[in-house]
Amino acid sequence: MILLCVLMVCITSPVAGVEERQGDDECADINNTTWRGYRQQRLKLQVQYLLLTRGNVDCAQTFNQESLAKQPSYFNASRPTKVIVHGYRALGSKPSWVKELAGALLRAQDVNVLVVDWVYGASFAYNLVVENYKEVALQISVLINQLQKHGCKLESFHFIGISLGAHVAGFVGTLFEGKIGRITGLDPAGPMFKGADTYDRLDPSDAQFVEAIHTDSDYFGISIPVGHVDFFLNGGKDQTGCARSRFASIFVYFPVYGYVICDHMRALHVYMSTLNGSCLLKGIPCSSYEDFLKGHCVDCDVFRGTCPAIGLSGNSGIAISPIPKEQKLFLLTTSSPPFCVHHILLKLEVSPLGKSAEVEVTLRTEDLGTEQRLRLQTSTTVYRMVLAHPVALCEIDSIKLKNTGARFYRQGDIHFNSVCLSEFPSLRREEPLCVNNINIRRGAPWSHDFVQVCDFF
Ligand SMILES: *[C@@H]1O[C@H](CO)[C@@H](O)[C@H](O)[C@H]1NC(C)=O
Ligand SMILES: *[C@@H]1O[C@H](CO)[C@@H](O)[C@H](O)[C@H]1NC(C)=O
Ligand SMILES: *[C@@H]1O[C@H](CO)[C@@H](O)[C@H](O)[C@H]1NC(C)=O
Ligand SMILES: *[C@@H]1O[C@H](CO)[C@@H](O)[C@H](O)[C@H]1NC(C)=O
């Protein structure tokens, strides 16, 4: 009873203060909880909403039905609304990235940003949190219904859900029978969702357009496609610059947490970086990462040549209709913003070998280098592989090849009929850069300088 009264005061007092809030004297923040506070509380979900717009980028307002009725309000029903939904909070802390994501969204578009704060329901025991997520979605749907009465169109809502938040968004979408405009799932949660029915997890029927970015599908993320398009970054499992740990799932609760969720959080950081607009991260359709790495998928012909890009462009830039479903897209990234690389296809053709061999390939552009080791088998003469290079094909200064088989059972000389480099996806279908008929002795590096100019029109 007492708790309830406290709550009532909490809910009603900010409403009374809305006029002053407009004057920016008090800013709202996402809540947090401690283990002690969590155990003491009786009411599990204390969902609150924060509003951020270009008018109050640095000072979030608490937002609820009552604040809708108040005028003036920063909320503008004729503008689209982005809804940010955070995920599981192992330690009950508030998600620290929310401000950065909201800021990046507001720099990119003049929209209403609503942040769903369900830290209380999202903290500590993961299995209990999973029990809460539909209730949170139900509460959000009540708010959306209210907003519709104030003139907001269902298709103008874009949910951005992180981890478990992606499934919350998915269930809101289910409640509105897929009429919500867009859902972006940032590494949608995997544990307890992978085998779930589409009703219970994010899936393409939840919104007019559903996209997902996968960065940790072997631990915290989901490994199956859940959207119209699914971007698998570096294969979707392990990210460059994140330490690998076999014990990741055991240490979830403790200080290493921040470190083991590096892969999982990469989806969010990449998304924020694309909102900043520094470069385009485009995905290439392919059936598996292995095929992608072998250079079997180098174009976006299924999308009439336009590769889907991570970011805010409508339907990820897909112009074909109907939009495909559960289309896997692959791309490589670097380990830090802006994350973009150039995908270079390396194709080697060797004369038949008597023994297996190992080759080291290095591409150089000034002080930037990309190195790749490659095993050559006696049974194969054509090799294709994809390399991530920091700059475009036309800026590559040299290629170096080294026959590194130092041990006696390795091949002595290797004869390359051709070594070719091309960049993809490429609209201009430029000619590959090739070097033909080279003989490389064991241990003796060979290199070739390219003389080329970039024709960036
Ligand atoms: C956090 O929740 C508690 C309990 O509902 C409430 O007393 C407090 O005002 C909230 N803090 C914020 C910043 O909303
Ligand atoms: C939790 O919130 C309170 C009040 O909102 C704040 O004083 C405190 O520093 C927060 N704790 C953490 C760990 O963020
Ligand atoms: C609301 O947004 C619309 C469209 O961007 C704009 O024309 C209008 O002036 C805005 N209203 C207010 C009160 O800012
Ligand atoms: C995006 O740009 C903002 C402002 O310039 C900057 O503070 C932020 O670090 C950038 N974020 C990323 C991920 O590039």
PDB file of C-alpha atoms and ligand atoms in Angstrom, residues 100 104 107 269 272-273 276 278 337-339, ligand 4:
ATOM      1  CA  GLU A 100      24.388   8.987 -27.527  1.00  0.00           C
ATOM      2  CA  ALA A 104      22.694  10.584 -33.148  1.00  0.00           C
ATOM      3  CA  ARG A 107      21.172  14.879 -35.560  1.00  0.00           C
ATOM      4  CA  HIS A 269      28.043   1.080 -31.859  1.00  0.00           C
ATOM      5  CA  MET A 272      25.288   4.804 -34.068  1.00  0.00           C
ATOM      6  CA  SER A 273      28.275   5.272 -36.309  1.00  0.00           C
ATOM      7  CA  ASN A 276      26.712   9.873 -37.952  1.00  0.00           C
ATOM      8  CA  SER A 278      30.633   8.931 -42.142  1.00  0.00           C
ATOM      9  CA  PRO A 337      34.267   3.827 -35.858  1.00  0.00           C
ATOM     10  CA  PRO A 338      33.400   4.363 -38.637  1.00  0.00           C
ATOM     11  CA  PHE A 339      33.883   0.568 -39.072  1.00  0.00           C
TER      12      PHE A 339
HETATM   13  C1  LIG B   4      28.998  10.444 -33.676  1.00  0.00           C
HETATM   14  O1  LIG B   4      29.195  11.841 -33.703  1.00  0.00           O
HETATM   15  C2  LIG B   4      29.181  12.435 -32.405  1.00  0.00           C
HETATM   16  C3  LIG B   4      29.223  13.957 -32.569  1.00  0.00           C
HETATM   17  O2  LIG B   4      30.119  14.344 -33.564  1.00  0.00           O
HETATM   18  C4  LIG B   4      30.345  11.891 -31.587  1.00  0.00           C
HETATM   19  O3  LIG B   4      30.338  12.451 -30.290  1.00  0.00           O
HETATM   20  C5  LIG B   4      30.202  10.388 -31.477  1.00  0.00           C
HETATM   21  O4  LIG B   4      31.315   9.837 -30.801  1.00  0.00           O
HETATM   22  C6  LIG B   4      30.082   9.753 -32.854  1.00  0.00           C
HETATM   23  N1  LIG B   4      29.791   8.357 -32.643  1.00  0.00           N
HETATM   24  C7  LIG B   4      30.283   7.393 -33.410  1.00  0.00           C
HETATM   25  C8  LIG B   4      29.930   5.995 -33.037  1.00  0.00           C
HETATM   26  O5  LIG B   4      30.954   7.623 -34.386  1.00  0.00           O
END
